[in-house]
Amino acid sequence: MNERAGTVNASGFLRVLAVDDEPPALDELAYHLRADPRVARLHTAGDATEALRVLRDTDVDVVFLDIRMPGLDGMELARVLRRFARPPAIVFVTAYDDGAVDAFDLGATDYVRKPVRAERLAESLRRVMGSRVVPSHPVALARAEEDPTIPVELAGTTRMLPRSAVRWVEAQGDYARLHTADGSHLVRVSLATLAERWADAGFVRIHRSYLVQLRLIAELRLVNSGYVVLIDAAELPVSRRHTRELKDKLVRAAKQDWNR
């Protein structure tokens, strides 16, 4: 069977489309995907136009997608795919890390750096398998949309961290450090950007350098130099310009909890 029409593995489960404008990179990606027993059918495309032709005629569970391509690039194609009635999962495969924030915004399942490794693709396929129930289950889909993920680097591997795992965020220049219960992760996104995107999820600005999850504030304390909040074991400063707004939000949150 012609590969672009799809190769079949009778023992697999996933219908996969791999998209890359560089033939050697596409061949390598296809080789690793074809070798994985979870892949039932593999299609390939050399650009976004060809990918859309495949998707017009074929149901696909996941698209492994290069970002930098001529014409419609990977990010633009991913935005098109999000408008599908049943959008496939997206795994970005790229040599660059500057698309990680946009991948997070698009709800990508994973973000894999080139050169691809078989074990790294295997991990991506495991994540896709774990998320396959989402498109067919409205409640699960709503929860996934309420708790988006953000790509973070860990020991040379890009992982998707749920927003719900973030306790507070610290500005570090043009970067932000996401603090979780078991560690922290530096990501290439500004604190101002996260403050805007995460406001509806309960994150509030308490200082020019700090963004916190409001519901996790255990204490607002007056010290000699001003107020601090206590989250886990961390004391974080509250600037004067944010003090009144923070107090109002804490009071409103307490009233809402009391009235439930």
PDB file of C-alpha atoms in Angstrom:
ATOM      1  CA  MET A   1       0.000   0.000   0.000  1.00  0.00           C
ATOM      2  CA  ASN A   2       1.264   3.509  -0.787  1.00  0.00           C
ATOM      3  CA  GLU A   3       2.409   5.146   2.442  1.00  0.00           C
ATOM      4  CA  ARG A   4       0.602   8.389   1.711  1.00  0.00           C
ATOM      5  CA  ALA A   5      -2.607   6.428   1.453  1.00  0.00           C
ATOM      6  CA  GLY A   6      -1.835   4.891   4.841  1.00  0.00           C
ATOM      7  CA  THR A   7       0.057   1.854   6.087  1.00  0.00           C
ATOM      8  CA  VAL A   8      -1.786  -0.587   8.327  1.00  0.00           C
ATOM      9  CA  ASN A   9      -0.715  -2.464  11.450  1.00  0.00           C
ATOM     10  CA  ALA A  10      -3.385  -4.983  12.339  1.00  0.00           C
ATOM     11  CA  SER A  11      -2.420  -4.996  16.030  1.00  0.00           C
ATOM     12  CA  GLY A  12      -2.565  -1.205  16.470  1.00  0.00           C
ATOM     13  CA  PHE A  13      -5.199   1.229  17.716  1.00  0.00           C
ATOM     14  CA  LEU A  14      -4.265   4.745  16.618  1.00  0.00           C
ATOM     15  CA  ARG A  15      -4.783   6.351  13.229  1.00  0.00           C
ATOM     16  CA  VAL A  16      -1.821   8.701  12.801  1.00  0.00           C
ATOM     17  CA  LEU A  17      -0.871  11.476  10.376  1.00  0.00           C
ATOM     18  CA  ALA A  18       2.750  12.675  10.274  1.00  0.00           C
ATOM     19  CA  VAL A  19       3.424  16.059   8.631  1.00  0.00           C
ATOM     20  CA  ASP A  20       6.863  17.487   7.787  1.00  0.00           C
ATOM     21  CA  ASP A  21       8.140  19.371   4.737  1.00  0.00           C
ATOM     22  CA  GLU A  22      11.642  17.849   4.993  1.00  0.00           C
ATOM     23  CA  PRO A  23      11.629  14.311   3.484  1.00  0.00           C
ATOM     24  CA  PRO A  24      14.466  12.913   5.670  1.00  0.00           C
ATOM     25  CA  ALA A  25      12.772  14.159   8.846  1.00  0.00           C
ATOM     26  CA  LEU A  26       9.402  12.807   7.680  1.00  0.00           C
ATOM     27  CA  ASP A  27      10.934   9.444   6.816  1.00  0.00           C
ATOM     28  CA  GLU A  28      12.554   9.187  10.247  1.00  0.00           C
ATOM     29  CA  LEU A  29       9.350  10.149  12.033  1.00  0.00           C
ATOM     30  CA  ALA A  30       7.315   7.690   9.957  1.00  0.00           C
ATOM     31  CA  TYR A  31       9.850   4.924  10.610  1.00  0.00           C
ATOM     32  CA  HIS A  32       9.537   5.269  14.389  1.00  0.00           C
ATOM     33  CA  LEU A  33       5.744   5.599  14.310  1.00  0.00           C
ATOM     34  CA  ARG A  34       5.332   2.620  11.998  1.00  0.00           C
ATOM     35  CA  ALA A  35       7.400   0.491  14.376  1.00  0.00           C
ATOM     36  CA  ASP A  36       5.153   1.225  17.368  1.00  0.00           C
ATOM     37  CA  PRO A  37       2.468  -1.452  17.923  1.00  0.00           C
ATOM     38  CA  ARG A  38      -0.114   1.148  18.992  1.00  0.00           C
ATOM     39  CA  VAL A  39      -0.178   2.699  15.509  1.00  0.00           C
ATOM     40  CA  ALA A  40      -2.810   0.984  13.373  1.00  0.00           C
ATOM     41  CA  ARG A  41      -2.659   3.237  10.322  1.00  0.00           C
ATOM     42  CA  LEU A  42      -0.046   5.769   9.306  1.00  0.00           C
ATOM     43  CA  HIS A  43      -0.478   8.566   6.774  1.00  0.00           C
ATOM     44  CA  THR A  44       2.198  11.095   5.837  1.00  0.00           C
ATOM     45  CA  ALA A  45       2.064  14.545   4.265  1.00  0.00           C
ATOM     46  CA  GLY A  46       4.775  16.918   3.086  1.00  0.00           C
ATOM     47  CA  ASP A  47       2.902  20.138   3.875  1.00  0.00           C
ATOM     48  CA  ALA A  48      -0.303  21.487   5.393  1.00  0.00           C
ATOM     49  CA  THR A  49      -2.242  21.393   2.116  1.00  0.00           C
ATOM     50  CA  GLU A  50      -1.539  17.704   1.662  1.00  0.00           C
ATOM     51  CA  ALA A  51      -2.370  17.085   5.313  1.00  0.00           C
ATOM     52  CA  LEU A  52      -5.768  18.716   4.909  1.00  0.00           C
ATOM     53  CA  ARG A  53      -6.463  16.510   1.884  1.00  0.00           C
ATOM     54  CA  VAL A  54      -5.711  13.441   4.002  1.00  0.00           C
ATOM     55  CA  LEU A  55      -7.911  14.723   6.821  1.00  0.00           C
ATOM     56  CA  ARG A  56     -10.744  15.462   4.405  1.00  0.00           C
ATOM     57  CA  ASP A  57     -10.906  11.816   3.374  1.00  0.00           C
ATOM     58  CA  THR A  58      -9.705   9.997   6.493  1.00  0.00           C
ATOM     59  CA  ASP A  59     -10.435   9.942  10.228  1.00  0.00           C
ATOM     60  CA  VAL A  60      -7.256  10.523  12.222  1.00  0.00           C
ATOM     61  CA  ASP A  61      -6.715  10.258  15.982  1.00  0.00           C
ATOM     62  CA  VAL A  62      -3.461  12.217  16.216  1.00  0.00           C
ATOM     63  CA  VAL A  63      -1.338  14.471  14.014  1.00  0.00           C
ATOM     64  CA  PHE A  64       2.433  14.589  14.550  1.00  0.00           C
ATOM     65  CA  LEU A  65       3.162  18.011  13.175  1.00  0.00           C
ATOM     66  CA  ASP A  66       6.272  20.003  12.279  1.00  0.00           C
ATOM     67  CA  ILE A  67       5.979  23.733  13.032  1.00  0.00           C
ATOM     68  CA  ARG A  68       8.182  25.543  10.506  1.00  0.00           C
ATOM     69  CA  MET A  69       6.843  24.707   7.061  1.00  0.00           C
ATOM     70  CA  PRO A  70       6.334  26.830   3.922  1.00  0.00           C
ATOM     71  CA  GLY A  71       2.849  28.110   3.265  1.00  0.00           C
ATOM     72  CA  LEU A  72       0.520  27.229   6.122  1.00  0.00           C
ATOM     73  CA  ASP A  73       2.829  26.438   9.042  1.00  0.00           C
ATOM     74  CA  GLY A  74       2.232  23.904  11.784  1.00  0.00           C
ATOM     75  CA  MET A  75       0.720  26.355  14.266  1.00  0.00           C
ATOM     76  CA  GLU A  76      -1.717  27.666  11.663  1.00  0.00           C
ATOM     77  CA  LEU A  77      -2.690  24.130  10.684  1.00  0.00           C
ATOM     78  CA  ALA A  78      -3.241  23.235  14.338  1.00  0.00           C
ATOM     79  CA  ARG A  79      -5.640  26.177  14.674  1.00  0.00           C
ATOM     80  CA  VAL A  80      -7.576  24.868  11.693  1.00  0.00           C
ATOM     81  CA  LEU A  81      -7.716  21.388  13.235  1.00  0.00           C
ATOM     82  CA  ARG A  82      -9.109  22.771  16.481  1.00  0.00           C
ATOM     83  CA  ARG A  83     -12.234  23.838  14.583  1.00  0.00           C
ATOM     84  CA  PHE A  84     -12.995  20.280  13.471  1.00  0.00           C
ATOM     85  CA  ALA A  85     -16.108  18.715  14.992  1.00  0.00           C
ATOM     86  CA  ARG A  86     -13.857  15.987  16.439  1.00  0.00           C
ATOM     87  CA  PRO A  87     -10.344  17.421  16.347  1.00  0.00           C
ATOM     88  CA  PRO A  88      -7.408  15.034  16.424  1.00  0.00           C
ATOM     89  CA  ALA A  89      -4.798  15.236  19.151  1.00  0.00           C
ATOM     90  CA  ILE A  90      -1.781  17.353  18.199  1.00  0.00           C
ATOM     91  CA  VAL A  91       1.837  16.469  18.907  1.00  0.00           C
ATOM     92  CA  PHE A  92       4.296  19.098  17.686  1.00  0.00           C
ATOM     93  CA  VAL A  93       7.639  17.739  16.477  1.00  0.00           C
ATOM     94  CA  THR A  94      10.163  20.532  15.998  1.00  0.00           C
ATOM     95  CA  ALA A  95      13.824  21.467  16.234  1.00  0.00           C
ATOM     96  CA  TYR A  96      12.938  24.682  18.067  1.00  0.00           C
ATOM     97  CA  ASP A  97      11.586  25.514  21.524  1.00  0.00           C
ATOM     98  CA  ASP A  98      10.171  28.967  20.728  1.00  0.00           C
ATOM     99  CA  GLY A  99       6.758  27.519  19.858  1.00  0.00           C
ATOM    100  CA  ALA A 100       6.144  25.948  23.256  1.00  0.00           C
ATOM    101  CA  VAL A 101       3.914  28.749  24.556  1.00  0.00           C
ATOM    102  CA  ASP A 102       1.715  28.713  21.439  1.00  0.00           C
ATOM    103  CA  ALA A 103       1.544  24.915  21.703  1.00  0.00           C
ATOM    104  CA  PHE A 104       0.265  25.348  25.240  1.00  0.00           C
ATOM    105  CA  ASP A 105      -2.411  27.777  24.030  1.00  0.00           C
ATOM    106  CA  LEU A 106      -3.521  25.303  21.367  1.00  0.00           C
ATOM    107  CA  GLY A 107      -3.922  22.467  23.846  1.00  0.00           C
ATOM    108  CA  ALA A 108      -1.230  20.256  22.303  1.00  0.00           C
ATOM    109  CA  THR A 109      -0.917  16.798  23.799  1.00  0.00           C
ATOM    110  CA  ASP A 110       2.865  16.900  23.574  1.00  0.00           C
ATOM    111  CA  TYR A 111       5.841  18.874  22.233  1.00  0.00           C
ATOM    112  CA  VAL A 112       8.729  16.749  20.965  1.00  0.00           C
ATOM    113  CA  ARG A 113      12.134  18.126  20.087  1.00  0.00           C
ATOM    114  CA  LYS A 114      14.086  16.930  17.058  1.00  0.00           C
ATOM    115  CA  PRO A 115      16.011  14.765  16.511  1.00  0.00           C
ATOM    116  CA  VAL A 116      13.226  12.370  17.434  1.00  0.00           C
ATOM    117  CA  ARG A 117      13.934   9.308  19.543  1.00  0.00           C
ATOM    118  CA  ALA A 118      11.849   6.143  19.549  1.00  0.00           C
ATOM    119  CA  GLU A 119      11.358   6.202  23.324  1.00  0.00           C
ATOM    120  CA  ARG A 120      10.256   9.856  23.238  1.00  0.00           C
ATOM    121  CA  LEU A 121       7.667   9.153  20.532  1.00  0.00           C
ATOM    122  CA  ALA A 122       6.509   6.133  22.518  1.00  0.00           C
ATOM    123  CA  GLU A 123       5.830   8.442  25.459  1.00  0.00           C
ATOM    124  CA  SER A 124       3.820  10.760  23.203  1.00  0.00           C
ATOM    125  CA  LEU A 125       1.740   7.853  21.953  1.00  0.00           C
ATOM    126  CA  ARG A 126       1.033   6.825  25.541  1.00  0.00           C
ATOM    127  CA  ARG A 127      -0.266  10.320  26.231  1.00  0.00           C
ATOM    128  CA  VAL A 128      -2.407  10.257  23.124  1.00  0.00           C
ATOM    129  CA  MET A 129      -3.850   6.889  24.099  1.00  0.00           C
ATOM    130  CA  GLY A 130      -4.682   8.301  27.524  1.00  0.00           C
ATOM    131  CA  SER A 131      -6.519  11.262  25.984  1.00  0.00           C
ATOM    132  CA  ARG A 132      -8.466   9.418  23.299  1.00  0.00           C
ATOM    133  CA  VAL A 133     -11.639   9.331  25.430  1.00  0.00           C
ATOM    134  CA  VAL A 134     -11.737  13.134  25.528  1.00  0.00           C
ATOM    135  CA  PRO A 135     -13.352  13.887  22.129  1.00  0.00           C
ATOM    136  CA  SER A 136     -16.184  11.402  22.711  1.00  0.00           C
ATOM    137  CA  HIS A 137     -16.982  12.451  26.276  1.00  0.00           C
ATOM    138  CA  PRO A 138     -18.399  15.989  26.695  1.00  0.00           C
ATOM    139  CA  VAL A 139     -17.716  16.138  30.438  1.00  0.00           C
ATOM    140  CA  ALA A 140     -14.128  15.035  30.000  1.00  0.00           C
ATOM    141  CA  LEU A 141     -13.682  17.519  27.168  1.00  0.00           C
ATOM    142  CA  ALA A 142     -14.973  20.365  29.327  1.00  0.00           C
ATOM    143  CA  ARG A 143     -12.575  19.421  32.105  1.00  0.00           C
ATOM    144  CA  ALA A 144      -9.660  19.289  29.697  1.00  0.00           C
ATOM    145  CA  GLU A 145     -10.500  22.754  28.397  1.00  0.00           C
ATOM    146  CA  GLU A 146     -10.700  24.043  31.978  1.00  0.00           C
ATOM    147  CA  ASP A 147      -7.274  22.641  32.823  1.00  0.00           C
ATOM    148  CA  PRO A 148      -4.960  23.306  29.872  1.00  0.00           C
ATOM    149  CA  THR A 149      -1.351  22.198  29.872  1.00  0.00           C
ATOM    150  CA  ILE A 150       1.874  24.121  29.410  1.00  0.00           C
ATOM    151  CA  PRO A 151       5.067  22.555  28.007  1.00  0.00           C
ATOM    152  CA  VAL A 152       8.005  22.479  30.414  1.00  0.00           C
ATOM    153  CA  GLU A 153      11.541  21.123  30.093  1.00  0.00           C
ATOM    154  CA  LEU A 154      12.585  18.326  32.439  1.00  0.00           C
ATOM    155  CA  ALA A 155      15.915  16.522  32.030  1.00  0.00           C
ATOM    156  CA  GLY A 156      16.029  17.311  28.318  1.00  0.00           C
ATOM    157  CA  THR A 157      12.427  16.213  27.724  1.00  0.00           C
ATOM    158  CA  THR A 158       9.453  18.489  27.094  1.00  0.00           C
ATOM    159  CA  ARG A 159       6.482  17.498  29.252  1.00  0.00           C
ATOM    160  CA  MET A 160       2.972  18.911  29.403  1.00  0.00           C
ATOM    161  CA  LEU A 161       2.266  20.300  32.881  1.00  0.00           C
ATOM    162  CA  PRO A 162      -1.419  20.785  33.867  1.00  0.00           C
ATOM    163  CA  ARG A 163      -2.208  24.319  34.945  1.00  0.00           C
ATOM    164  CA  SER A 164      -3.929  22.916  38.044  1.00  0.00           C
ATOM    165  CA  ALA A 165      -0.528  21.715  39.295  1.00  0.00           C
ATOM    166  CA  VAL A 166       0.823  25.279  39.456  1.00  0.00           C
ATOM    167  CA  ARG A 167       0.720  26.823  42.939  1.00  0.00           C
ATOM    168  CA  TRP A 168       2.368  30.169  42.179  1.00  0.00           C
ATOM    169  CA  VAL A 169       4.484  31.821  39.511  1.00  0.00           C
ATOM    170  CA  GLU A 170       7.623  33.924  39.847  1.00  0.00           C
ATOM    171  CA  ALA A 171       8.879  36.348  37.189  1.00  0.00           C
ATOM    172  CA  GLN A 172      12.454  35.868  36.031  1.00  0.00           C
ATOM    173  CA  GLY A 173      13.083  38.435  33.305  1.00  0.00           C
ATOM    174  CA  ASP A 174      11.274  37.403  30.139  1.00  0.00           C
ATOM    175  CA  TYR A 175      10.701  33.963  31.673  1.00  0.00           C
ATOM    176  CA  ALA A 176       8.418  32.672  34.406  1.00  0.00           C
ATOM    177  CA  ARG A 177       9.124  30.000  37.000  1.00  0.00           C
ATOM    178  CA  LEU A 178       6.120  27.786  37.699  1.00  0.00           C
ATOM    179  CA  HIS A 179       6.126  26.435  41.241  1.00  0.00           C
ATOM    180  CA  THR A 180       4.342  23.151  41.899  1.00  0.00           C
ATOM    181  CA  ALA A 181       4.011  20.968  44.990  1.00  0.00           C
ATOM    182  CA  ASP A 182       7.127  18.987  44.048  1.00  0.00           C
ATOM    183  CA  GLY A 183       9.410  21.452  42.268  1.00  0.00           C
ATOM    184  CA  SER A 184       9.557  24.291  39.754  1.00  0.00           C
ATOM    185  CA  HIS A 185       9.859  24.763  35.991  1.00  0.00           C
ATOM    186  CA  LEU A 186      11.219  27.687  33.977  1.00  0.00           C
ATOM    187  CA  VAL A 187       9.179  28.526  30.867  1.00  0.00           C
ATOM    188  CA  ARG A 188       9.660  31.102  28.130  1.00  0.00           C
ATOM    189  CA  VAL A 189       6.602  33.239  28.783  1.00  0.00           C
ATOM    190  CA  SER A 190       6.218  36.493  30.685  1.00  0.00           C
ATOM    191  CA  LEU A 191       4.392  36.804  33.990  1.00  0.00           C
ATOM    192  CA  ALA A 192       2.114  39.454  32.445  1.00  0.00           C
ATOM    193  CA  THR A 193       1.054  37.011  29.737  1.00  0.00           C
ATOM    194  CA  LEU A 194       0.229  34.287  32.251  1.00  0.00           C
ATOM    195  CA  ALA A 195      -1.622  36.768  34.468  1.00  0.00           C
ATOM    196  CA  GLU A 196      -3.871  37.668  31.545  1.00  0.00           C
ATOM    197  CA  ARG A 197      -4.419  34.109  30.346  1.00  0.00           C
ATOM    198  CA  TRP A 198      -4.951  32.561  33.777  1.00  0.00           C
ATOM    199  CA  ALA A 199      -7.092  35.232  35.439  1.00  0.00           C
ATOM    200  CA  ASP A 200     -10.299  33.246  34.846  1.00  0.00           C
ATOM    201  CA  ALA A 201      -8.690  30.220  36.540  1.00  0.00           C
ATOM    202  CA  GLY A 202      -8.222  32.071  39.839  1.00  0.00           C
ATOM    203  CA  PHE A 203      -4.649  33.305  39.453  1.00  0.00           C
ATOM    204  CA  VAL A 204      -4.124  36.818  40.820  1.00  0.00           C
ATOM    205  CA  ARG A 205      -1.222  39.257  40.647  1.00  0.00           C
ATOM    206  CA  ILE A 206       0.077  40.151  44.109  1.00  0.00           C
ATOM    207  CA  HIS A 207       3.339  41.796  43.056  1.00  0.00           C
ATOM    208  CA  ARG A 208       5.107  42.701  39.839  1.00  0.00           C
ATOM    209  CA  SER A 209       7.112  39.490  40.301  1.00  0.00           C
ATOM    210  CA  TYR A 210       4.452  37.106  41.628  1.00  0.00           C
ATOM    211  CA  LEU A 211       1.247  35.484  40.439  1.00  0.00           C
ATOM    212  CA  VAL A 212      -0.585  33.130  42.807  1.00  0.00           C
ATOM    213  CA  GLN A 213      -3.554  30.793  42.840  1.00  0.00           C
ATOM    214  CA  LEU A 214      -6.047  32.640  45.055  1.00  0.00           C
ATOM    215  CA  ARG A 215      -7.656  29.537  46.579  1.00  0.00           C
ATOM    216  CA  LEU A 216      -4.267  28.298  47.814  1.00  0.00           C
ATOM    217  CA  ILE A 217      -3.505  31.363  49.935  1.00  0.00           C
ATOM    218  CA  ALA A 218      -3.423  30.067  53.490  1.00  0.00           C
ATOM    219  CA  GLU A 219      -2.727  33.397  55.155  1.00  0.00           C
ATOM    220  CA  LEU A 220      -2.403  37.126  54.483  1.00  0.00           C
ATOM    221  CA  ARG A 221      -0.041  38.527  57.101  1.00  0.00           C
ATOM    222  CA  LEU A 222       1.087  42.051  57.991  1.00  0.00           C
ATOM    223  CA  VAL A 223       4.826  42.298  58.608  1.00  0.00           C
ATOM    224  CA  ASN A 224       7.073  45.296  59.181  1.00  0.00           C
ATOM    225  CA  SER A 225       7.619  46.022  55.512  1.00  0.00           C
ATOM    226  CA  GLY A 226       4.058  45.299  54.388  1.00  0.00           C
ATOM    227  CA  TYR A 227       1.886  42.275  53.652  1.00  0.00           C
ATOM    228  CA  VAL A 228       2.921  38.774  52.672  1.00  0.00           C
ATOM    229  CA  VAL A 229       0.859  35.740  51.681  1.00  0.00           C
ATOM    230  CA  LEU A 230       1.581  32.186  52.748  1.00  0.00           C
ATOM    231  CA  ILE A 231       1.289  29.426  50.138  1.00  0.00           C
ATOM    232  CA  ASP A 232       2.608  26.053  51.200  1.00  0.00           C
ATOM    233  CA  ALA A 233       5.824  26.951  53.032  1.00  0.00           C
ATOM    234  CA  ALA A 234       6.556  30.036  50.916  1.00  0.00           C
ATOM    235  CA  GLU A 235       6.053  33.622  52.057  1.00  0.00           C
ATOM    236  CA  LEU A 236       5.496  35.877  49.055  1.00  0.00           C
ATOM    237  CA  PRO A 237       5.429  39.680  49.202  1.00  0.00           C
ATOM    238  CA  VAL A 238       2.321  41.660  48.332  1.00  0.00           C
ATOM    239  CA  SER A 239       2.975  45.075  46.826  1.00  0.00           C
ATOM    240  CA  ARG A 240       1.045  48.091  48.091  1.00  0.00           C
ATOM    241  CA  ARG A 241      -0.694  48.597  44.755  1.00  0.00           C
ATOM    242  CA  HIS A 242      -2.099  45.045  44.879  1.00  0.00           C
ATOM    243  CA  THR A 243      -2.971  44.843  48.585  1.00  0.00           C
ATOM    244  CA  ARG A 244      -6.505  46.254  48.505  1.00  0.00           C
ATOM    245  CA  GLU A 245      -7.507  44.287  45.420  1.00  0.00           C
ATOM    246  CA  LEU A 246      -6.155  41.084  46.953  1.00  0.00           C
ATOM    247  CA  LYS A 247      -8.067  41.674  50.204  1.00  0.00           C
ATOM    248  CA  ASP A 248     -11.284  42.259  48.250  1.00  0.00           C
ATOM    249  CA  LYS A 249     -10.807  39.056  46.265  1.00  0.00           C
ATOM    250  CA  LEU A 250     -10.104  37.033  49.399  1.00  0.00           C
ATOM    251  CA  VAL A 251     -13.247  38.406  51.057  1.00  0.00           C
ATOM    252  CA  ARG A 252     -15.387  37.656  47.988  1.00  0.00           C
ATOM    253  CA  ALA A 253     -13.954  34.144  47.762  1.00  0.00           C
ATOM    254  CA  ALA A 254     -14.685  33.539  51.447  1.00  0.00           C
ATOM    255  CA  LYS A 255     -18.290  34.742  51.019  1.00  0.00           C
ATOM    256  CA  GLN A 256     -18.807  32.451  48.045  1.00  0.00           C
ATOM    257  CA  ASP A 257     -17.497  29.478  50.008  1.00  0.00           C
ATOM    258  CA  TRP A 258     -19.715  30.397  52.981  1.00  0.00           C
ATOM    259  CA  ASN A 259     -22.842  30.630  50.797  1.00  0.00           C
ATOM    260  CA  ARG A 260     -22.371  27.253  49.086  1.00  0.00           C
TER     261      ARG A 260
END
